[in-house]
Amino acid sequence: MKHNHGHQHGKNLTGVFDRHSMFRGITAFAAAILVIPGAFSAEDKQIKEASPYVAVNEPLPTLTLDQPLPEGLQQGLVWIQYRVENVRILPVFGEAAKNVLPRIGHLHVHVDDVPFWWVEASDNNTIDIAGLPVGQHKVKVVLVDANHQPFPGQSKTVTFDLPKQLKQ
């Protein structure tokens, strides 16, 4: 025999839900959420962009650099292809740009240890260098953020021989 002590379907005698019944209902709902994987997951979101109120943990950017293309070297040109991941190469600079998502950056290109470098922000995946003399050369490429700060560990160097000088 079931004893409901004056309760019918979670209501007390005045027809108002009591705390014990409400607690059981909330507990059952919470258990359903935990049992049904993905019931309220991020994939169900209709708006995919990040909210400015929630921190986003993007993977660290990476830079991959190939040796110069032989077709360019035979003409006296240096064409070095690169690929970046987890960062967009754009000509956008400054402190405010560091907070843009997805992350923005560009490349610093150094040739033969000269004391200056240039910015590559075109994102055409190839660095183009002309006018180098015949001989051995070194090109260092550094992936940096919009405020010119290097991403940790994202500096790559290629060394090569230029067999021919570009005719001008």
Backbone as JSON, one array per atom type, in Angstrom:
{
  "sequence": "MKHNHGHQHGKNLTGVFDRHSMFRGITAFAAAILVIPGAFSAEDKQIKEASPYVAVNEPLPTLTLDQPLPEGLQQGLVWIQYRVENVRILPVFGEAAKNVLPRIGHLHVHVDDVPFWWVEASDNNTIDIAGLPVGQHKVKVVLVDANHQPFPGQSKTVTFDLPKQLKQ",
  "N": [[0.83, -1.17, 0.0], [0.57, 2.17, -0.88], [1.75, 5.09, 0.63], [0.83, 8.35, 0.64], [0.63, 10.48, 2.26], [-1.26, 12.58, 2.16], [-0.53, 13.83, -0.17], [-0.85, 14.42, -3.64], [0.39, 13.46, -6.64], [2.81, 15.01, -6.31], [1.84, 17.35, -5.26], [0.82, 19.34, -2.51], [-1.88, 19.42, -0.12], [-3.03, 21.88, -0.68], [-2.71, 22.23, -3.35], [-0.3, 23.21, -4.25], [3.03, 22.77, -5.4], [5.27, 20.87, -3.5], [8.52, 21.26, -1.86], [10.06, 18.91, -1.81], [9.08, 17.37, -3.96], [9.65, 19.1, -6.09], [12.42, 19.11, -5.94], [12.99, 16.44, -6.6], [12.11, 16.46, -9.26], [13.83, 18.33, -10.48], [16.26, 17.02, -10.05], [15.85, 14.71, -11.61], [15.73, 15.88, -14.16], [18.31, 17.0, -14.38], [19.8, 14.65, -14.31], [18.98, 13.5, -16.69], [20.13, 15.21, -18.55], [22.84, 14.66, -18.14], [22.94, 11.99, -18.84], [22.19, 11.86, -21.51], [24.31, 12.16, -23.95], [25.71, 15.01, -25.46], [23.32, 16.39, -25.55], [22.92, 19.08, -25.05], [25.03, 20.4, -26.47], [27.93, 22.22, -27.79], [27.84, 21.92, -30.52], [25.19, 22.13, -31.16], [24.66, 24.77, -31.22], [23.31, 27.6, -32.86], [24.53, 29.95, -33.54], [27.72, 30.32, -34.47], [29.98, 31.88, -34.06], [32.47, 33.18, -31.8], [31.77, 34.36, -28.51], [32.23, 37.61, -27.1], [32.39, 37.5, -24.4], [33.28, 35.11, -23.48], [36.13, 33.24, -22.89], [38.34, 32.1, -25.41], [40.1, 29.31, -26.28], [42.33, 28.99, -28.47], [44.21, 26.77, -30.56], [47.81, 26.8, -30.55], [49.59, 28.87, -32.9], [51.2, 27.68, -35.91], [54.07, 27.42, -38.03], [55.16, 26.36, -41.16], [57.83, 25.79, -43.32], [59.14, 25.52, -46.54], [61.97, 24.4, -48.53], [63.56, 26.6, -50.93], [61.92, 26.85, -54.13], [63.09, 24.92, -56.83], [62.65, 25.74, -59.49], [62.53, 28.51, -59.37], [65.09, 29.17, -58.36], [66.74, 28.44, -60.53], [66.3, 30.55, -62.2], [67.38, 32.62, -60.89], [65.82, 33.57, -58.89], [64.22, 33.54, -55.67], [61.88, 31.54, -54.33], [60.04, 30.82, -51.7], [57.93, 28.65, -50.25], [55.34, 28.74, -47.79], [53.35, 27.64, -44.97], [50.81, 28.4, -42.69], [49.15, 27.65, -39.63], [46.28, 27.95, -37.58], [46.26, 30.71, -37.44], [45.62, 33.76, -39.14], [47.09, 35.31, -41.92], [47.37, 38.62, -42.28], [47.36, 42.11, -43.27], [47.12, 43.66, -40.79], [47.62, 45.52, -37.91], [48.87, 46.22, -34.57], [47.98, 46.74, -31.07], [45.2, 46.37, -30.48], [44.44, 44.58, -32.46], [45.38, 42.19, -31.56], [43.41, 40.95, -30.14], [41.57, 39.94, -31.89], [39.57, 37.35, -33.25], [39.29, 34.63, -35.53], [42.79, 34.34, -34.71], [45.2, 36.84, -35.73], [48.09, 37.47, -37.7], [51.44, 37.94, -39.03], [54.38, 37.66, -41.15], [57.86, 37.98, -40.4], [60.63, 38.56, -42.37], [63.93, 37.67, -42.72], [67.07, 38.1, -44.27], [70.16, 36.61, -44.84], [71.34, 37.43, -42.37], [71.38, 40.23, -42.26], [70.94, 43.51, -40.73], [68.27, 44.33, -40.93], [64.78, 43.67, -41.66], [61.8, 42.53, -43.4], [58.2, 42.85, -43.57], [55.95, 40.33, -44.3], [52.8, 40.13, -45.33], [50.88, 39.25, -47.06], [49.73, 36.76, -47.46], [49.93, 34.9, -49.61], [51.13, 32.51, -49.68], [53.76, 32.25, -50.54], [57.03, 33.39, -50.33], [58.84, 35.83, -52.0], [61.9, 36.56, -53.34], [64.23, 38.62, -54.89], [67.23, 39.55, -56.7], [69.44, 38.72, -55.23], [72.94, 37.92, -54.88], [74.87, 35.38, -56.65], [75.5, 32.35, -54.89], [75.77, 31.04, -51.48], [72.97, 31.37, -49.3], [70.87, 32.5, -46.57], [67.66, 32.36, -45.24], [65.56, 33.51, -42.82], [62.44, 33.05, -41.34], [59.93, 34.42, -39.39], [57.07, 33.83, -37.54], [54.76, 36.09, -36.4], [52.71, 37.98, -34.02], [50.01, 40.43, -34.35], [51.14, 42.59, -33.18], [53.78, 42.46, -33.63], [55.14, 40.58, -32.08], [56.91, 37.6, -31.64], [55.49, 34.35, -32.14], [55.86, 31.73, -29.87], [58.5, 29.52, -30.6], [58.13, 29.58, -33.37], [59.9, 30.16, -35.55], [61.62, 29.74, -38.47], [64.29, 28.55, -40.53], [65.87, 28.53, -43.7], [68.51, 27.34, -45.7], [70.37, 27.81, -48.65], [71.75, 27.42, -51.98], [72.2, 29.81, -54.45], [72.26, 29.43, -57.77], [72.4, 31.08, -59.95], [72.35, 34.45, -61.05], [69.71, 36.81, -61.16], [68.8, 38.19, -64.22], [68.7, 41.55, -65.11]],
  "CA": [[0.0, 0.0, 0.0], [1.37, 3.39, -1.02], [1.37, 6.18, 1.53], [1.21, 9.63, 0.08], [0.51, 11.45, 3.35], [-2.03, 13.76, 1.76], [0.01, 14.42, -1.39], [-1.27, 13.83, -4.9], [1.24, 13.83, -7.78], [3.77, 16.04, -5.96], [1.22, 18.56, -4.73], [0.27, 19.19, -1.16], [-3.34, 19.52, -0.11], [-3.49, 23.17, -1.21], [-2.49, 22.26, -4.78], [0.98, 23.83, -4.54], [4.12, 21.79, -5.39], [6.13, 20.98, -2.33], [9.95, 21.31, -2.16], [10.58, 17.57, -2.06], [8.71, 16.98, -5.33], [10.41, 19.95, -7.0], [13.8, 18.64, -5.91], [13.03, 15.2, -7.39], [11.97, 16.82, -10.67], [15.09, 18.96, -10.93], [17.27, 15.97, -10.06], [15.6, 13.87, -12.77], [16.1, 16.66, -15.34], [19.77, 17.07, -14.4], [20.3, 13.32, -14.65], [18.72, 13.3, -18.12], [21.15, 15.97, -19.29], [24.11, 13.95, -18.03], [22.84, 10.68, -19.47], [22.05, 12.03, -22.95], [25.51, 12.89, -24.38], [25.54, 15.98, -26.53], [21.96, 16.94, -25.58], [23.03, 20.54, -25.09], [26.44, 20.6, -26.78], [28.3, 23.38, -28.6], [27.47, 21.66, -31.91], [23.79, 22.5, -31.32], [24.54, 26.23, -31.31], [22.99, 28.16, -34.17], [25.52, 31.01, -33.74], [29.02, 29.64, -34.34], [31.05, 32.8, -33.71], [32.79, 33.27, -30.38], [31.2, 35.48, -27.76], [33.3, 38.39, -26.49], [32.35, 37.3, -22.95], [33.78, 33.79, -23.16], [37.51, 33.05, -23.35], [38.51, 31.09, -26.44], [41.44, 28.72, -26.24], [42.72, 28.54, -29.79], [45.5, 26.08, -30.6], [48.93, 27.68, -30.87], [49.91, 28.95, -34.33], [52.39, 26.97, -36.38], [54.65, 27.83, -39.31], [55.9, 25.35, -41.9], [58.59, 26.46, -44.36], [59.81, 24.61, -47.47], [63.17, 24.89, -49.2], [63.19, 27.35, -52.14], [61.54, 26.06, -55.31], [64.19, 24.86, -57.8], [62.29, 26.48, -60.7], [62.91, 29.9, -59.14], [66.55, 29.27, -58.22], [67.34, 28.35, -61.86], [66.13, 31.85, -62.84], [67.97, 33.64, -60.03], [64.78, 34.02, -57.96], [64.0, 32.69, -54.5], [60.47, 31.38, -54.0], [59.94, 29.95, -50.53], [56.54, 28.46, -49.85], [55.09, 28.56, -46.36], [51.98, 27.37, -44.54], [50.56, 28.69, -41.28], [47.93, 27.08, -39.09], [45.73, 28.59, -36.38], [46.47, 32.16, -37.53], [45.39, 34.31, -40.48], [48.08, 36.31, -42.32], [46.67, 39.82, -42.76], [48.06, 43.37, -42.99], [46.45, 44.34, -39.68], [48.67, 45.65, -36.9], [48.58, 46.98, -33.36], [47.55, 46.07, -29.85], [43.79, 45.97, -30.56], [44.31, 43.44, -33.37], [45.75, 40.96, -30.85], [42.2, 40.35, -29.56], [40.69, 39.49, -32.96], [39.5, 35.9, -33.43], [40.52, 33.89, -35.27], [44.02, 35.09, -34.5], [45.82, 37.52, -36.88], [49.54, 37.64, -37.61], [52.16, 38.14, -40.29], [55.73, 37.09, -41.12], [59.06, 38.81, -40.51], [61.57, 37.84, -43.23], [65.32, 38.12, -42.54], [67.94, 37.49, -45.28], [71.62, 36.64, -44.65], [71.74, 38.1, -41.12], [71.47, 41.7, -42.33], [70.27, 44.03, -39.53], [66.88, 44.74, -41.16], [63.88, 42.64, -42.15], [60.56, 43.1, -43.91], [56.96, 42.2, -43.19], [55.18, 39.63, -45.33], [51.42, 40.05, -44.81], [49.98, 39.06, -48.19], [49.12, 35.43, -47.37], [49.86, 34.19, -50.88], [51.86, 31.3, -49.31], [55.1, 32.19, -51.13], [57.91, 34.55, -50.16], [59.51, 36.06, -53.28], [63.09, 37.39, -53.15], [64.99, 38.78, -56.13], [68.39, 40.44, -56.61], [70.54, 38.19, -54.43], [74.07, 37.46, -55.69], [75.12, 33.94, -56.7], [76.17, 31.84, -53.71], [74.95, 30.5, -50.39], [72.14, 32.36, -48.6], [70.06, 32.01, -45.47], [66.44, 33.15, -45.02], [64.86, 33.17, -41.58], [61.06, 33.54, -41.35], [59.38, 34.38, -38.03], [55.63, 34.07, -37.44], [54.56, 37.04, -35.29], [51.34, 38.45, -33.85], [49.73, 41.73, -34.96], [51.95, 43.59, -32.49], [55.16, 42.1, -34.01], [55.76, 39.69, -31.1], [56.99, 36.24, -32.19], [54.82, 33.23, -31.49], [56.93, 30.86, -29.36], [58.95, 28.37, -31.39], [57.69, 29.64, -34.76], [60.93, 30.76, -36.38], [62.2, 28.69, -39.33], [65.38, 29.03, -41.39], [66.31, 27.69, -44.82], [69.8, 27.7, -46.29], [70.34, 27.33, -50.03], [72.71, 28.01, -52.94], [71.59, 30.44, -55.63], [73.23, 29.12, -58.81], [72.36, 32.03, -61.06], [71.82, 35.75, -60.67], [68.61, 37.29, -61.98], [69.19, 39.21, -65.19], [67.8, 42.7, -64.97]],
  "C": [[0.88, 1.24, 0.0], [0.82, 4.45, -0.08], [1.79, 7.49, 0.91], [1.04, 10.76, 1.08], [-0.16, 12.74, 2.89], [-1.51, 14.42, 0.51], [-0.55, 13.7, -2.6], [-0.36, 14.36, -6.0], [2.15, 15.01, -7.45], [3.15, 17.31, -5.41], [0.78, 18.31, -3.3], [-1.23, 19.43, -1.23], [-3.86, 20.84, -0.66], [-3.27, 23.27, -2.71], [-1.18, 22.88, -5.19], [2.06, 22.76, -4.48], [4.95, 21.97, -4.13], [7.6, 20.89, -2.74], [10.52, 19.94, -2.5], [10.27, 17.12, -3.49], [9.47, 17.8, -6.35], [11.85, 19.47, -7.08], [13.94, 17.37, -6.74], [12.94, 15.5, -8.88], [13.24, 17.43, -11.23], [16.18, 17.92, -11.02], [17.1, 15.07, -11.28], [16.0, 14.58, -14.07], [17.62, 16.72, -15.49], [20.36, 15.73, -14.8], [20.09, 13.05, -16.14], [19.74, 14.02, -18.97], [22.47, 15.22, -19.28], [24.08, 12.63, -18.78], [22.79, 10.8, -20.99], [23.26, 12.82, -23.44], [25.19, 13.82, -25.54], [24.16, 16.61, -26.58], [21.98, 18.45, -25.69], [24.48, 20.9, -25.38], [26.66, 21.85, -27.62], [27.91, 23.18, -30.06], [26.02, 22.08, -32.19], [23.6, 24.01, -31.44], [24.21, 26.65, -32.73], [24.0, 29.25, -34.54], [26.89, 30.4, -33.46], [30.15, 30.56, -33.92], [31.25, 32.83, -32.2], [32.11, 34.49, -29.76], [32.35, 36.28, -27.16], [33.37, 38.19, -24.97], [32.92, 35.96, -22.51], [35.18, 33.64, -23.73], [37.57, 31.9, -24.36], [39.94, 30.6, -26.37], [41.76, 28.15, -27.61], [44.02, 27.75, -29.69], [46.6, 27.07, -30.98], [49.19, 27.71, -32.37], [51.16, 28.16, -34.67], [52.79, 27.49, -37.76], [55.41, 26.65, -39.89], [56.54, 26.05, -43.09], [59.29, 25.41, -45.23], [61.12, 25.23, -47.94], [62.73, 25.68, -50.43], [62.87, 26.42, -53.3], [62.69, 26.08, -56.33], [63.92, 25.66, -59.07], [62.66, 27.96, -60.57], [64.41, 30.07, -59.09], [67.24, 29.24, -59.58], [67.21, 29.66, -62.65], [66.8, 32.98, -62.06], [66.97, 34.24, -59.05], [64.67, 33.05, -56.79], [62.51, 32.71, -54.19], [60.39, 30.36, -52.87], [58.47, 29.85, -50.14], [56.43, 28.23, -48.35], [53.62, 28.21, -46.14], [51.89, 27.73, -43.06], [49.25, 28.01, -40.89], [47.57, 27.82, -37.82], [46.06, 30.07, -36.29], [46.18, 32.57, -38.97], [46.45, 35.37, -40.76], [47.33, 37.48, -42.95], [47.5, 41.06, -42.45], [47.3, 44.22, -41.97], [47.42, 44.34, -38.51], [48.15, 46.38, -35.67], [48.0, 46.15, -32.24], [46.11, 45.57, -29.94], [43.61, 44.74, -31.44], [44.69, 42.13, -32.69], [44.53, 40.25, -30.28], [41.22, 39.85, -30.61], [40.74, 37.96, -33.05], [38.84, 35.6, -34.77], [41.74, 34.81, -35.31], [44.59, 35.64, -35.81], [47.32, 37.62, -36.64], [50.12, 37.95, -38.98], [53.56, 37.54, -40.12], [56.77, 38.19, -41.12], [60.08, 37.98, -41.29], [62.94, 38.49, -43.1], [66.18, 37.39, -43.58], [69.39, 37.7, -44.88], [72.08, 37.46, -43.44], [71.98, 39.61, -41.25], [70.65, 42.28, -41.18], [68.84, 44.51, -39.76], [66.09, 43.55, -41.69], [62.66, 43.31, -42.75], [59.39, 42.25, -43.46], [56.33, 41.58, -44.42], [53.78, 39.42, -44.76], [50.42, 39.77, -45.91], [49.26, 37.72, -48.2], [48.93, 34.77, -48.73], [50.67, 32.89, -50.83], [53.24, 31.17, -49.94], [55.84, 33.51, -50.88], [58.74, 34.64, -51.43], [60.68, 37.02, -53.05], [63.86, 37.43, -54.48], [66.19, 39.68, -55.85], [69.52, 39.94, -55.74], [71.68, 37.78, -55.35], [74.17, 35.93, -55.68], [75.85, 33.54, -55.43], [75.2, 31.33, -52.67], [74.23, 31.64, -49.66], [71.33, 31.67, -47.51], [68.86, 32.95, -45.32], [65.78, 32.62, -43.76], [63.48, 33.83, -41.63], [60.5, 33.34, -39.94], [57.89, 34.7, -38.11], [55.38, 34.91, -36.2], [53.08, 37.43, -35.2], [51.19, 39.85, -34.45], [50.54, 42.86, -34.33], [53.45, 43.28, -32.64], [55.88, 41.24, -32.98], [55.75, 38.27, -31.64], [56.12, 35.25, -31.41], [55.9, 32.25, -31.08], [57.22, 29.68, -30.28], [58.6, 28.43, -32.87], [58.62, 30.49, -35.62], [61.6, 29.63, -37.15], [63.24, 29.31, -40.25], [65.65, 28.02, -42.49], [67.64, 28.25, -45.33], [69.85, 27.06, -47.67], [71.45, 28.01, -50.83], [71.92, 28.57, -54.11], [72.6, 30.26, -56.76], [73.36, 30.18, -59.9], [71.81, 33.34, -60.54], [70.75, 36.18, -61.66], [69.14, 38.36, -62.95], [68.18, 40.35, -65.12], [67.68, 43.5, -66.22]]
}
